[in-house]
């Protein structure tokens, strides 16, 4: 009997152990045992993805845009540190750091600067899901950078001096028609992007692989006329103030600053819409090659360029998004402006390769 009692006790303990391992009583009979608990190193399936802090370089953080993005990103679960500087300076910094990158993401900049970054092998190829929603022709066809915000370089005029009928129809009219000679600001401040793009918009119409710096003689003759018949810009002067006063009622304006300038100077500029189109600066987003936070960088770019975020940005900052699904969030005035414009087709790689040499030639030989 003593042996029998010991056997029964052992059997009872064994049954209790089996029951404990099974995780339940008779009500669980026939049910599938629960999955093994996740290891300490693997997050649970319902645990939110952890985003690492990102260093983001940009030249598009002024006028409250940077603060807005930081707060929006925080709400979406991203911690970002913005490093702001001028586009050329940021480009040079990214190239200098390419062997030991500090930035994870870069946004803003323009096509020419991104082409330089591509050439220097600074960017990594990544095509976000929203890339297909961007207006055709604005993204990098090789997949390194993708459009966020459009900025048009426009020829504006004072409506007190000209009407839509009497105003020029293209930049080339400025120096071909005596009515405009001496009344427009020539793009002489060539250290700035806007004057560079005015020049590029004319020169690239005369592309010639056998010509000087890739441009036919006729193109250089046109540029000389542009400078010979215009009024030189003065460093530090606001061109829009001169447009509003009538001092130089014709010249280049940028779409993104147009509404503020109109409000400031109480003059709504007329806008020329050349049949060839207007140079269109597009602010883009890209991921820096060598980032150690690739997964977080991808998620951030997906979020930042989405129609929802770009639509909110457009409504807040009176901008025109490159994402067509966000375009309806732009203000009525911005939508009306862009409905009358088309982008001039520019070979950005060709422009990026040559703009420095074009500027040097103009400054040393044409504007002397």
Short mmCIF file of N, CA, C and O in Angstrom, two decimals, residues 155 167-175 180 201-202 205 272-277:
data_model
loop_
_atom_site.label_atom_id
_atom_site.label_comp_id
_atom_site.label_asym_id
_atom_site.label_seq_id
_atom_site.Cartn_x
_atom_site.Cartn_y
_atom_site.Cartn_z
N UNK A 155 8.17 85.88 -64.80
CA UNK A 155 8.37 87.24 -65.28
C UNK A 155 7.13 88.04 -64.89
O UNK A 155 6.03 87.78 -65.39
N UNK A 167 1.97 93.77 -72.21
CA UNK A 167 3.11 93.17 -71.48
C UNK A 167 3.85 92.20 -72.38
O UNK A 167 3.31 91.70 -73.37
N UNK A 168 5.12 91.91 -72.08
CA UNK A 168 5.85 90.92 -72.87
C UNK A 168 5.22 89.54 -72.75
O UNK A 168 4.49 89.26 -71.79
N UNK A 169 5.48 88.70 -73.72
CA UNK A 169 4.94 87.34 -73.71
C UNK A 169 6.01 86.31 -73.34
O UNK A 169 5.70 85.14 -73.13
N UNK A 170 7.27 86.77 -73.28
CA UNK A 170 8.38 85.87 -72.98
C UNK A 170 9.57 86.73 -72.55
O UNK A 170 9.61 87.94 -72.81
N UNK A 171 10.55 86.12 -71.91
CA UNK A 171 11.76 86.84 -71.52
C UNK A 171 12.46 87.44 -72.73
O UNK A 171 13.05 88.53 -72.63
N UNK A 172 12.41 86.75 -73.83
CA UNK A 172 13.11 87.23 -75.03
C UNK A 172 12.52 88.53 -75.57
O UNK A 172 13.21 89.28 -76.26
N UNK A 173 11.25 88.81 -75.25
CA UNK A 173 10.64 90.07 -75.69
C UNK A 173 11.28 91.28 -75.03
O UNK A 173 11.25 92.39 -75.59
N UNK A 174 11.86 91.08 -73.85
CA UNK A 174 12.40 92.21 -73.10
C UNK A 174 13.45 92.98 -73.88
O UNK A 174 13.53 94.21 -73.80
N UNK A 175 14.29 92.24 -74.60
CA UNK A 175 15.38 92.91 -75.33
C UNK A 175 15.13 93.00 -76.83
O UNK A 175 15.91 93.60 -77.55
N UNK A 180 10.19 97.72 -73.92
CA UNK A 180 10.60 97.16 -72.63
C UNK A 180 12.06 97.46 -72.28
O UNK A 180 12.48 97.23 -71.15
N UNK A 201 17.07 79.38 -68.50
CA UNK A 201 15.85 79.24 -69.28
C UNK A 201 15.97 79.77 -70.70
O UNK A 201 15.25 79.34 -71.60
N UNK A 202 16.89 80.72 -70.90
CA UNK A 202 17.14 81.25 -72.25
C UNK A 202 18.22 80.44 -72.95
O UNK A 202 18.06 80.00 -74.09
N UNK A 205 17.65 76.97 -74.67
CA UNK A 205 16.89 76.93 -75.93
C UNK A 205 17.84 76.85 -77.13
O UNK A 205 17.41 76.56 -78.25
N UNK A 272 3.56 86.80 -66.64
CA UNK A 272 3.72 86.37 -68.03
C UNK A 272 3.78 84.84 -68.07
O UNK A 272 4.44 84.22 -67.23
N UNK A 273 3.09 84.25 -69.03
CA UNK A 273 3.09 82.79 -69.18
C UNK A 273 3.64 82.42 -70.55
O UNK A 273 2.88 82.22 -71.51
N UNK A 274 4.96 82.31 -70.70
CA UNK A 274 5.54 82.00 -72.01
C UNK A 274 5.08 80.65 -72.54
O UNK A 274 4.84 79.72 -71.76
N UNK A 275 4.93 80.55 -73.84
CA UNK A 275 4.49 79.29 -74.44
C UNK A 275 5.51 78.18 -74.21
O UNK A 275 5.15 76.99 -74.15
N UNK A 276 6.78 78.54 -74.04
CA UNK A 276 7.82 77.54 -73.81
C UNK A 276 7.79 77.04 -72.36
O UNK A 276 8.40 76.03 -72.03
N UNK A 277 7.06 77.74 -71.52
CA UNK A 277 6.98 77.37 -70.11
C UNK A 277 7.88 78.24 -69.26
O UNK A 277 8.62 79.09 -69.76
#
